[in-house]
Coordinates of C-alpha atoms in Angstrom, one line a residue:
M107 CA 35.6 -59.6 108.7
S108 CA 32.2 -58.8 110.1
S109 CA 31.1 -56.5 112.9
Q110 CA 28.6 -57.6 115.6
T111 CA 25.6 -55.8 116.8
A112 CA 25.9 -54.5 120.4
T113 CA 23.4 -55.6 123.0
P114 CA 22.8 -54.4 126.6
G115 CA 25.6 -55.7 128.8
Q116 CA 28.0 -56.2 125.9
E117 CA 30.9 -54.0 125.0
R118 CA 30.6 -52.4 121.5
Q119 CA 32.8 -54.2 119.0
R120 CA 35.5 -52.2 117.2
S121 CA 37.2 -52.9 114.0
R122 CA 40.7 -54.3 114.2
Q123 CA 41.8 -52.0 111.4
A124 CA 40.5 -49.1 109.3
C125 CA 40.7 -48.6 105.6
V126 CA 42.8 -45.9 104.0
P127 CA 40.0 -43.2 103.5
C128 CA 38.8 -43.6 107.1
R129 CA 42.3 -43.3 108.5
Q130 CA 43.1 -40.2 106.4
R131 CA 39.9 -38.5 107.5
K132 CA 39.9 -40.0 111.0
R133 CA 36.5 -41.6 110.7
K134 CA 35.1 -44.8 112.2
C135 CA 35.5 -47.9 110.1
D136 CA 33.8 -51.2 110.5
G137 CA 36.6 -53.1 108.8
K138 CA 34.5 -54.5 105.9
L139 CA 35.4 -54.2 102.3
P140 CA 33.9 -51.8 101.4
C141 CA 33.2 -50.4 104.8
S142 CA 29.9 -48.7 105.7
T143 CA 31.5 -45.3 105.9
C144 CA 33.0 -45.5 102.4
T145 CA 29.7 -46.9 101.0
G146 CA 27.7 -44.1 102.6
Y147 CA 30.0 -41.3 101.5
G148 CA 31.1 -42.6 98.1
Y149 CA 34.7 -43.1 99.0
I150 CA 36.9 -45.7 97.3
C151 CA 37.6 -48.2 100.1
D152 CA 41.1 -49.7 100.2
F153 CA 43.1 -51.5 102.9
K154 CA 46.3 -51.9 100.9
E155 CA 48.4 -49.6 103.1
V156 CA 47.2 -50.9 106.5
A157 CA 49.6 -53.8 106.7
Q158 CA 52.6 -51.4 106.5
Q159 CA 51.6 -49.3 109.5
N160 CA 52.1 -49.8 113.2
P161 CA 49.2 -51.7 114.9
L162 CA 48.9 -49.1 117.6
K163 CA 48.8 -46.3 115.0
R164 CA 46.2 -48.2 113.0
R165 CA 43.9 -48.5 116.1
S166 CA 44.3 -44.8 116.9
D167 CA 43.4 -43.8 113.3
S168 CA 40.5 -46.2 113.1
E169 CA 38.9 -44.9 116.3
G170 CA 39.3 -41.2 115.5
S171 CA 36.4 -39.1 114.3
S172 CA 35.3 -35.4 114.1
P173 CA 32.0 -33.7 114.2
Q174 CA 32.5 -32.4 110.6
A175 CA 33.1 -35.9 109.4
A176 CA 29.8 -37.1 110.6
K177 CA 28.1 -34.3 108.5
A178 CA 30.1 -34.9 105.3
P179 CA 27.9 -35.4 102.2
R180 CA 28.0 -38.4 99.9
V181 CA 30.8 -37.3 97.8
S182 CA 33.8 -39.4 96.6
S183 CA 37.3 -38.7 97.6
E184 CA 39.8 -37.1 95.2
P185 CA 42.0 -39.4 93.1
H186 CA 45.0 -39.0 95.4
D187 CA 43.2 -41.0 98.1
S188 CA 43.5 -44.1 95.9
P189 CA 46.0 -43.6 93.1
A190 CA 45.7 -47.2 91.9
V191 CA 42.1 -46.6 90.6
P192 CA 42.1 -46.1 86.8
P193 CA 40.6 -42.8 85.6
T194 CA 37.9 -44.7 83.7
Q195 CA 36.5 -46.0 87.0
Q196 CA 36.3 -42.6 88.6
H197 CA 32.7 -41.4 89.3
G198 CA 31.1 -38.2 88.2
V199 CA 28.8 -36.0 90.2
L200 CA 25.1 -35.7 89.6
E201 CA 23.2 -32.6 90.9
P202 CA 19.6 -33.8 91.4
S203 CA 18.1 -30.3 91.6
K204 CA 19.2 -29.5 88.1
Q205 CA 19.7 -33.1 86.7
R206 CA 23.2 -32.0 85.8
Y207 CA 26.0 -34.4 85.5
V208 CA 29.7 -33.3 85.5
G209 CA 32.9 -35.2 85.7
R210 CA 34.6 -35.1 89.0
Q211 CA 37.7 -33.7 87.4
S212 CA 35.8 -30.6 86.2
S213 CA 36.3 -27.0 87.4
V214 CA 32.7 -26.9 88.5
A215 CA 33.1 -29.8 90.9
F216 CA 36.6 -28.8 92.2
P217 CA 35.6 -26.2 94.8
L218 CA 33.2 -28.7 96.3
F219 CA 36.0 -31.3 96.7
V220 CA 38.4 -28.7 98.1
G221 CA 35.8 -27.7 100.7
L222 CA 35.4 -31.4 101.7
D223 CA 39.1 -31.9 101.9
V224 CA 39.5 -28.9 104.3
Q225 CA 36.5 -30.2 106.2
A226 CA 34.5 -26.9 105.7
K227 CA 31.3 -26.8 107.7
N228 CA 29.4 -25.7 104.6
P229 CA 31.3 -26.9 101.5
P230 CA 30.6 -24.9 98.3
R231 CA 27.7 -26.1 96.2
L232 CA 28.2 -27.6 92.8
H233 CA 28.3 -24.4 90.9
S234 CA 30.2 -22.8 88.0
F235 CA 32.0 -20.2 90.2
A236 CA 33.8 -17.5 88.3
Y237 CA 33.1 -19.2 84.9
N238 CA 33.1 -15.9 83.2
A239 CA 33.5 -12.2 84.2
G240 CA 29.8 -11.8 84.7
I241 CA 29.5 -8.4 83.0
R242 CA 26.2 -9.3 81.2
R243 CA 23.0 -10.6 82.8
E244 CA 21.6 -13.8 81.4
P245 CA 18.4 -13.6 79.4
G246 CA 15.1 -15.0 80.7
Y247 CA 12.6 -17.3 79.1
T248 CA 11.6 -15.8 75.7
V249 CA 9.0 -18.2 74.3
K250 CA 5.6 -16.6 74.2
F251 CA 3.6 -19.1 72.0
Q252 CA 1.0 -21.1 73.9
M253 CA 0.1 -24.6 72.5
V254 CA -3.1 -24.8 74.5
E255 CA -4.4 -21.7 72.7
Y256 CA -3.4 -23.0 69.2
I257 CA -4.8 -26.5 69.2
P258 CA -7.9 -27.8 71.0
W259 CA -7.5 -30.6 73.4
D260 CA -9.6 -33.1 71.5
I261 CA -7.4 -32.7 68.4
A262 CA -4.2 -32.9 70.5
K263 CA -5.5 -36.1 72.1
S264 CA -6.3 -37.6 68.8
L265 CA -2.8 -36.9 67.5
I266 CA -1.4 -38.4 70.7
D267 CA -3.4 -41.5 69.9
V268 CA -1.8 -41.7 66.4
Y269 CA 1.7 -41.4 68.0
I270 CA 1.0 -44.1 70.5
S271 CA -0.3 -46.5 67.9
T272 CA 2.4 -46.0 65.2
I273 CA 5.7 -44.6 66.5
H274 CA 5.5 -45.5 70.2
P275 CA 5.8 -49.3 69.8
V276 CA 9.2 -48.9 68.0
F277 CA 10.6 -46.0 70.0
K278 CA 8.9 -46.8 73.4
F279 CA 10.5 -44.4 75.9
L280 CA 7.5 -42.3 77.0
D281 CA 5.0 -43.3 79.7
E282 CA 1.7 -43.2 77.7
G283 CA -0.5 -43.0 80.8
Q284 CA 1.5 -40.1 82.2
L285 CA 1.5 -38.4 78.8
Y286 CA -2.3 -38.4 78.6
Q287 CA -2.7 -37.4 82.2
Q288 CA -0.2 -34.5 82.1
G289 CA -1.5 -33.4 78.7
E290 CA -5.1 -33.1 80.0
E291 CA -3.9 -31.2 83.0
H292 CA -1.8 -29.0 80.9
W293 CA -4.8 -28.1 78.7
H294 CA -7.1 -27.5 81.6
G295 CA -5.4 -24.9 83.7
Q296 CA -2.6 -26.9 85.3
P297 CA 0.6 -26.0 83.3
Q298 CA 3.2 -28.8 83.3
G299 CA 6.1 -26.6 82.4
C300 CA 8.0 -25.7 79.2
N301 CA 9.9 -29.0 79.1
F302 CA 6.7 -31.0 79.0
E303 CA 5.3 -28.7 76.4
A304 CA 8.3 -29.4 74.2
V305 CA 7.7 -33.2 74.6
L306 CA 4.0 -32.8 73.8
S307 CA 4.7 -30.6 70.8
G308 CA 7.0 -33.3 69.4
V309 CA 4.3 -36.0 70.0
I310 CA 1.7 -33.9 68.3
A311 CA 3.9 -33.0 65.3
L312 CA 4.7 -36.7 64.7
G313 CA 1.1 -37.6 65.0
S314 CA 0.2 -35.0 62.5
L315 CA 3.0 -36.2 60.2
F316 CA 1.6 -39.7 60.1
K317 CA -2.1 -38.7 59.9
G318 CA -1.9 -35.2 58.2
A319 CA -4.5 -33.8 60.6
L320 CA -3.0 -30.4 61.2
G321 CA -1.8 -29.6 57.7
Q322 CA 1.7 -28.6 56.9
E323 CA 1.6 -25.0 58.1
R324 CA 0.1 -25.7 61.5
E325 CA 2.3 -28.7 61.9
M326 CA 5.4 -26.7 61.2
R327 CA 4.3 -24.1 63.7
V328 CA 4.1 -26.8 66.4
V329 CA 7.6 -28.1 65.3
R330 CA 9.0 -24.5 65.6
H331 CA 7.5 -24.1 69.0
A332 CA 9.3 -27.2 70.3
K333 CA 12.5 -26.0 68.7
D334 CA 12.1 -22.6 70.3
I335 CA 11.7 -24.1 73.7
L336 CA 14.6 -26.5 73.4
E337 CA 17.0 -23.8 72.1
D338 CA 15.9 -21.2 74.6
Y339 CA 18.8 -19.9 76.7
H340 CA 16.9 -20.1 80.0
V341 CA 15.7 -23.7 79.3
G342 CA 19.2 -24.8 78.2
R343 CA 20.7 -23.7 81.5
A344 CA 19.1 -26.7 83.3
P345 CA 19.3 -29.9 81.3
S346 CA 16.6 -32.5 82.1
I347 CA 15.5 -35.9 81.2
E348 CA 12.3 -34.4 79.6
Q349 CA 14.6 -32.4 77.3
V350 CA 16.3 -35.6 76.2
S351 CA 12.9 -37.0 75.4
A352 CA 11.9 -33.9 73.5
W353 CA 15.1 -34.0 71.5
I354 CA 14.5 -37.7 70.6
L355 CA 11.1 -36.7 69.2
R356 CA 12.6 -33.8 67.3
T357 CA 15.3 -35.9 65.9
I358 CA 12.8 -38.5 64.6
Y359 CA 10.7 -35.7 63.0
V360 CA 13.8 -34.1 61.4
R361 CA 15.0 -37.5 60.1
A362 CA 11.6 -38.1 58.5
T363 CA 11.3 -34.7 56.9
S364 CA 14.7 -32.9 56.5
R365 CA 18.3 -33.4 55.2
P366 CA 21.0 -35.8 56.4
H367 CA 23.3 -33.1 57.9
V368 CA 20.5 -31.5 59.9
S369 CA 19.4 -34.9 61.2
W370 CA 22.9 -35.8 62.3
L371 CA 23.3 -32.4 64.1
C372 CA 20.0 -33.0 66.0
S373 CA 21.1 -36.5 67.0
C374 CA 24.4 -35.1 68.3
T375 CA 22.7 -32.5 70.4
M376 CA 20.4 -35.3 71.7
M377 CA 23.4 -37.4 72.7
H378 CA 25.2 -34.4 74.4
L379 CA 22.1 -34.0 76.5
V380 CA 22.2 -37.7 77.4
E381 CA 25.7 -37.1 78.7
A382 CA 24.8 -33.9 80.4
T383 CA 22.0 -35.6 82.4
G384 CA 24.1 -38.7 83.2
L385 CA 21.7 -41.1 81.6
Q386 CA 24.5 -43.2 80.3
H387 CA 25.7 -44.2 83.8
E388 CA 24.2 -46.6 86.3
P389 CA 22.6 -44.8 89.3
E390 CA 25.2 -46.4 91.7
A391 CA 28.0 -45.0 89.6
M392 CA 27.2 -41.4 90.4
I393 CA 28.0 -39.2 93.4
L394 CA 25.4 -37.0 94.9
P395 CA 26.5 -33.6 96.4
P396 CA 24.9 -32.1 99.5
T397 CA 21.3 -31.2 98.5
K398 CA 17.8 -31.4 99.7
A399 CA 16.3 -31.6 96.2
T400 CA 15.0 -34.7 94.6
L401 CA 15.4 -36.1 91.1
D402 CA 12.8 -35.4 88.4
S403 CA 9.7 -37.4 87.6
T404 CA 11.8 -40.4 86.5
E405 CA 13.3 -41.0 90.0
G406 CA 12.6 -44.5 91.2
R407 CA 12.2 -45.8 87.6
P408 CA 15.7 -46.7 86.5
D409 CA 14.4 -48.9 83.7
T410 CA 12.6 -45.9 82.1
V411 CA 15.6 -43.7 82.4
K412 CA 17.9 -46.4 80.8
R413 CA 15.3 -47.0 78.1
I414 CA 15.4 -43.2 77.2
A415 CA 19.2 -43.4 76.9
Q416 CA 19.1 -46.6 74.7
V417 CA 16.5 -45.2 72.3
A418 CA 18.6 -42.0 71.9
E419 CA 21.7 -44.0 71.1
C420 CA 19.9 -46.2 68.6
L421 CA 18.6 -43.2 66.8
H422 CA 22.0 -41.6 66.8
V423 CA 23.8 -44.7 65.5
L424 CA 21.2 -45.2 62.7
I425 CA 21.6 -41.6 61.4
A426 CA 25.4 -41.4 61.8
Y427 CA 26.1 -44.9 60.3
D428 CA 23.8 -44.2 57.3
Y429 CA 25.4 -40.8 56.6
G430 CA 29.0 -41.8 57.3
R431 CA 29.4 -39.3 60.1
S432 CA 31.2 -39.7 63.5
L433 CA 29.5 -41.3 66.5
M434 CA 29.4 -40.4 70.1
N435 CA 30.8 -43.6 71.5
I436 CA 29.4 -44.0 75.0
S437 CA 28.9 -46.9 77.4
I438 CA 25.2 -47.4 76.5
H439 CA 26.0 -49.6 73.5
S440 CA 27.1 -52.6 75.5
Q441 CA 24.2 -52.5 77.9
E442 CA 21.5 -55.1 77.8
P443 CA 18.3 -53.8 76.1
V444 CA 15.8 -52.8 78.7
R445 CA 12.6 -54.8 78.6
L446 CA 9.7 -53.0 80.4
S447 CA 7.0 -55.0 82.2
I448 CA 4.2 -53.9 79.9
S449 CA 1.4 -55.8 78.2
D450 CA 1.2 -54.0 74.9
A451 CA 3.5 -54.3 71.9
D452 CA 7.1 -53.3 72.6
F453 CA 9.5 -53.6 69.7
T454 CA 12.2 -51.3 71.1
P455 CA 14.4 -54.2 72.4
Q456 CA 14.6 -55.6 68.9
L457 CA 15.7 -52.1 67.7
C458 CA 18.4 -52.1 70.3
Q459 CA 19.6 -55.6 69.3
L460 CA 19.9 -54.5 65.7
V461 CA 22.0 -51.4 66.6
Q462 CA 24.1 -53.2 69.1
A463 CA 25.1 -55.7 66.4
M464 CA 27.0 -52.8 64.7
P465 CA 30.6 -52.0 65.5
V466 CA 30.0 -48.5 66.5
G467 CA 33.5 -47.7 67.6
N468 CA 34.7 -47.4 64.0
A469 CA 31.5 -46.8 62.2
S470 CA 32.7 -43.5 60.6
R471 CA 36.0 -45.0 59.5
G472 CA 35.2 -48.2 57.8
S473 CA 38.6 -48.3 56.0
V474 CA 40.4 -49.1 59.3
V475 CA 38.0 -51.7 60.5
E476 CA 39.0 -55.3 59.9
P477 CA 36.8 -56.8 57.2
Q478 CA 36.1 -59.8 59.4
Q479 CA 34.5 -57.5 61.9
L480 CA 32.1 -56.2 59.3
V481 CA 31.4 -59.7 58.0
L482 CA 30.5 -60.9 61.5
A483 CA 28.4 -57.8 62.0
L484 CA 26.6 -58.5 58.7
E485 CA 25.9 -62.1 59.8
R486 CA 24.6 -60.9 63.2
V487 CA 22.3 -58.1 61.7
T488 CA 20.8 -60.3 59.0
S489 CA 20.1 -63.1 61.5
I490 CA 18.1 -61.0 64.0
H491 CA 14.4 -61.6 63.9
V492 CA 12.2 -58.5 64.0
D493 CA 8.4 -58.3 64.1
H494 CA 7.7 -54.8 62.8
D495 CA 7.8 -53.6 59.2
F496 CA 9.8 -50.5 60.1
L497 CA 12.4 -52.6 61.8
L498 CA 12.6 -54.8 58.7
L499 CA 13.7 -51.7 56.8
V500 CA 16.1 -50.7 59.6
R501 CA 17.7 -54.2 59.5
T502 CA 18.1 -53.8 55.7
D503 CA 19.6 -50.3 56.1
L504 CA 22.2 -51.6 58.5
A505 CA 23.1 -54.5 56.2
F506 CA 23.5 -52.0 53.3
C507 CA 25.8 -49.9 55.5
L508 CA 28.0 -52.9 56.1
Y509 CA 27.9 -53.9 52.5
R510 CA 29.0 -50.5 51.3
R511 CA 31.9 -50.4 53.8
L512 CA 33.1 -53.8 52.7
R513 CA 32.8 -52.9 49.1
I514 CA 35.0 -49.8 49.5
M515 CA 37.6 -52.0 51.1
D516 CA 37.6 -54.2 47.9
F517 CA 36.4 -57.1 50.0
R518 CA 36.0 -60.4 48.1
F519 CA 32.4 -61.3 48.8
Q520 CA 31.4 -64.9 49.2
Q521 CA 28.0 -65.8 47.7
E522 CA 26.8 -66.4 51.3
Q523 CA 27.4 -62.8 52.2
L524 CA 25.7 -61.5 49.0
D525 CA 22.7 -63.8 49.7
Q526 CA 22.4 -62.4 53.2
V527 CA 22.2 -58.8 51.8
I528 CA 19.8 -59.8 49.1
G529 CA 17.6 -61.7 51.5
V530 CA 17.0 -58.8 53.9
G531 CA 16.5 -56.6 50.9
V532 CA 13.7 -58.8 49.6
D533 CA 12.1 -58.7 53.0
A534 CA 12.3 -54.9 53.0
L535 CA 10.3 -54.8 49.7
G536 CA 7.3 -56.4 51.3
A537 CA 7.6 -54.2 54.5
A538 CA 7.9 -51.0 52.5
H539 CA 4.9 -52.0 50.4
R540 CA 2.8 -52.6 53.6
L541 CA 3.8 -49.4 55.2
S542 CA 2.9 -47.5 52.0
D543 CA -0.5 -49.2 52.0
R544 CA -1.0 -48.0 55.6
N545 CA 0.1 -44.5 54.8
E546 CA 2.9 -44.6 57.4
P547 CA 5.6 -42.3 56.0
W548 CA 8.6 -43.7 57.9
W549 CA 11.8 -42.1 56.7
N550 CA 13.2 -45.3 55.0
I551 CA 10.0 -46.3 53.3
L552 CA 11.4 -44.9 50.0
G553 CA 15.2 -44.8 50.7
T554 CA 15.6 -48.5 51.5
V555 CA 14.0 -49.7 48.3
F556 CA 16.0 -47.2 46.3
Q557 CA 19.2 -48.3 47.9
F558 CA 18.3 -51.9 47.3
V559 CA 18.2 -51.2 43.5
C560 CA 21.6 -49.6 43.8
V561 CA 23.0 -52.6 45.7
L562 CA 21.6 -55.1 43.2
L563 CA 23.2 -53.2 40.3
A564 CA 26.5 -53.0 42.2
M565 CA 26.6 -56.7 42.9
D566 CA 25.9 -57.3 39.2
T567 CA 25.3 -61.1 39.5
P568 CA 22.5 -63.2 38.1
A569 CA 21.2 -63.7 41.6
S570 CA 21.0 -59.9 42.2
L571 CA 19.8 -58.8 38.8
V572 CA 16.9 -61.2 38.9
K573 CA 15.5 -59.2 41.9
L574 CA 15.6 -55.9 39.9
P575 CA 12.1 -56.1 38.3
E576 CA 10.4 -56.7 41.7
S577 CA 12.4 -53.9 43.3
M578 CA 11.6 -51.4 40.6
T579 CA 7.9 -52.4 40.7
V580 CA 7.8 -51.6 44.5
L581 CA 9.7 -48.4 43.9
E582 CA 7.2 -47.3 41.3
T583 CA 4.3 -48.2 43.5
I584 CA 5.6 -46.2 46.4
T585 CA 6.4 -43.3 44.1
D586 CA 2.9 -43.2 42.8
R587 CA 1.5 -43.3 46.3
L588 CA 3.8 -40.6 47.7
N589 CA 3.7 -38.4 44.6
T590 CA 6.6 -36.2 46.0
H591 CA 9.7 -34.7 44.4
L592 CA 12.0 -36.9 46.3
A593 CA 10.1 -40.1 45.3
T594 CA 10.1 -39.1 41.6
E595 CA 13.8 -38.1 41.7
A596 CA 14.7 -41.5 43.2
L597 CA 12.7 -43.4 40.6
V598 CA 14.2 -41.4 37.7
T599 CA 17.7 -41.9 39.1
A600 CA 17.2 -45.7 39.6
R601 CA 16.1 -46.0 35.9
Q602 CA 19.2 -44.0 34.8
L603 CA 21.4 -46.4 36.7
I604 CA 19.7 -49.4 35.1
R605 CA 19.9 -47.8 31.7
A606 CA 23.7 -47.2 32.2
S607 CA 24.2 -50.8 33.3
M608 CA 22.4 -52.0 30.1
D609 CA 24.5 -49.8 27.9
K610 CA 27.7 -51.1 29.5
K611 CA 26.7 -54.7 28.9
R612 CA 25.7 -54.0 25.3
K613 CA 29.1 -52.4 24.6
G614 CA 30.7 -55.4 26.1
L615 CA 28.6 -57.7 24.0
T616 CA 29.5 -55.7 20.9
C617 CA 33.2 -56.1 21.6
L618 CA 32.7 -59.9 22.0
E619 CA 30.8 -60.1 18.7
R620 CA 33.6 -58.2 16.9
A621 CA 36.1 -60.5 18.4
L622 CA 34.3 -63.4 16.7
G623 CA 34.1 -61.5 13.4
E624 CA 30.3 -61.2 13.5
D625 CA 28.3 -58.3 12.2
S626 CA 26.9 -56.2 15.1
T627 CA 25.0 -53.7 12.9
E628 CA 21.7 -55.3 13.5
A629 CA 22.2 -55.4 17.3
A630 CA 23.3 -51.7 17.3
T631 CA 20.2 -50.8 15.3
N632 CA 18.0 -52.6 17.8
N633 CA 19.6 -50.7 20.6
V634 CA 18.9 -47.3 19.0
A635 CA 15.3 -48.3 18.2
Y636 CA 14.6 -49.2 21.8
A637 CA 12.6 -46.7 23.8
A638 CA 11.3 -47.1 27.4
P639 CA 7.6 -46.8 27.8
P640 CA 6.3 -43.5 29.2
I641 CA 5.3 -43.2 32.9
D642 CA 2.0 -41.7 33.8
G643 CA 2.5 -38.2 35.1
I644 CA 6.3 -38.5 35.1
F645 CA 8.7 -37.2 32.5
N646 CA 10.5 -40.2 30.9
P647 CA 14.1 -39.2 30.1
F648 CA 14.9 -42.5 28.5
S649 CA 13.0 -42.2 25.2
Q650 CA 16.3 -41.6 23.5
P651 CA 19.4 -43.5 24.1
P652 CA 21.9 -41.6 26.2
Q653 CA 24.8 -40.0 24.4
S654 CA 27.0 -39.5 27.4
P655 CA 30.1 -41.7 28.1
L656 CA 29.8 -44.8 30.2
L657 CA 28.8 -44.0 33.8
D658 CA 30.9 -45.1 36.7
L659 CA 28.5 -47.2 38.8
D660 CA 31.0 -47.4 41.7
S661 CA 30.9 -43.7 42.2
L662 CA 27.2 -43.4 41.7
L663 CA 26.5 -46.0 44.3
D664 CA 28.2 -43.9 47.0
M665 CA 26.7 -40.6 45.9
E666 CA 24.4 -38.7 48.3
F667 CA 21.2 -38.0 46.4
M668 CA 19.5 -36.0 49.2
H669 CA 19.8 -32.3 48.4

């Protein structure tokens, strides 16, 4: 049913019937589904009870209105207005002035809805009324460090350049033009706020990590500054989209420099802020309470906001899946990757495609996932084309995650599935070598190659073992270039596993020779006489044959070697 526009000399057209929310609140209804009133105020439009009422009563209800109703804010009705609507479809409330998102069932939102139900002239604002006893005042902003006094603008700008050229193409969620503009204003007497300083500190720290311009001590001071801002009590009171961006940068840095548990904790905090700011929801799915404030700097750019949420989820899934920790399973995973209308390189949609191929709902409980789901995911992941060396490593990491879960389930691998894993592993060798040559210390430049060695040993097939020499050569090259404790530790451990595999096969061969009645003394003597060649600058623990019992490769494959 459609309403007609009134013209001079014509009588105004009225709706023949009103929807349930309009009748209950005695508001005008145009009879459409949804009607303009429900659309404007966020009500759930429904005509299902109209047919059961008296036509005269329907007309009386549909024509009624009150002055307070005309001033009602755009807030959805309570669930009892439309009991047939499932809870999963109920909208939350977004407070634009604080960029704070709360569920409509929360205690914070309830006074507002009560005020609307009783048609209060000034309904309560969205506020945590009586949340505690209030016997202590809340602390103010405590961060005293000033970035502009610590690093000159020319150095800061050069590190932003490094970030934009290396990390930004893969995790593209910042507006580079705005970043440069705000940064210059921030350094020249126009402060852009503590949230922006946290974002810029993260950018500068990552630029220094990839270029080494600041040195470790100054770089760590910048990292601590961003952490101090993000964990400050006063800043944490008002979540913002800029804080989500700053936590993404911090999570990337921590993943590249720290331990698995710390990385996972950072990613969880990042995802909680995504939820707190409502980034996982479409704009039309949120209710706005009465306010004169506007959204932050991302208002009017829904693609940018959605991209921030998708990048955060990708980072969280990568860390949680690799470490075997639980995931925050939110609605972002099923959304189409955002493709921004930009001319320069943008590999973020490819990253999203890789992550979205993973069954995130059960990522931390591989034992209860159907093997066929993991097999299909493995096929999807290995078939996705990517154009960046880091994403080649990410694709391999995800394939290894699926392989490990299938292996724990005692899955009978077909040669096709093993070839898929080996294929992406070989691609990763070249990518890791190229990243090493460019001095780009992505977090998986070492770990993916090491894990590939472990996977090849675990497969223990002619097709896998033939790839071991090449894999070890790349691992040795990267170790020499990095010259770090973790690189040396990985190389030594890989050689230990290969040595254990050799000893296991030799013992099996000895048993076979004895079964044939052949003398194995000469073979045993040759085994003892064998000594691995020394490694320049690295202690070689294999100069003598190991005296320990046979190692269990299955348990070693699943060990966490990060200390």
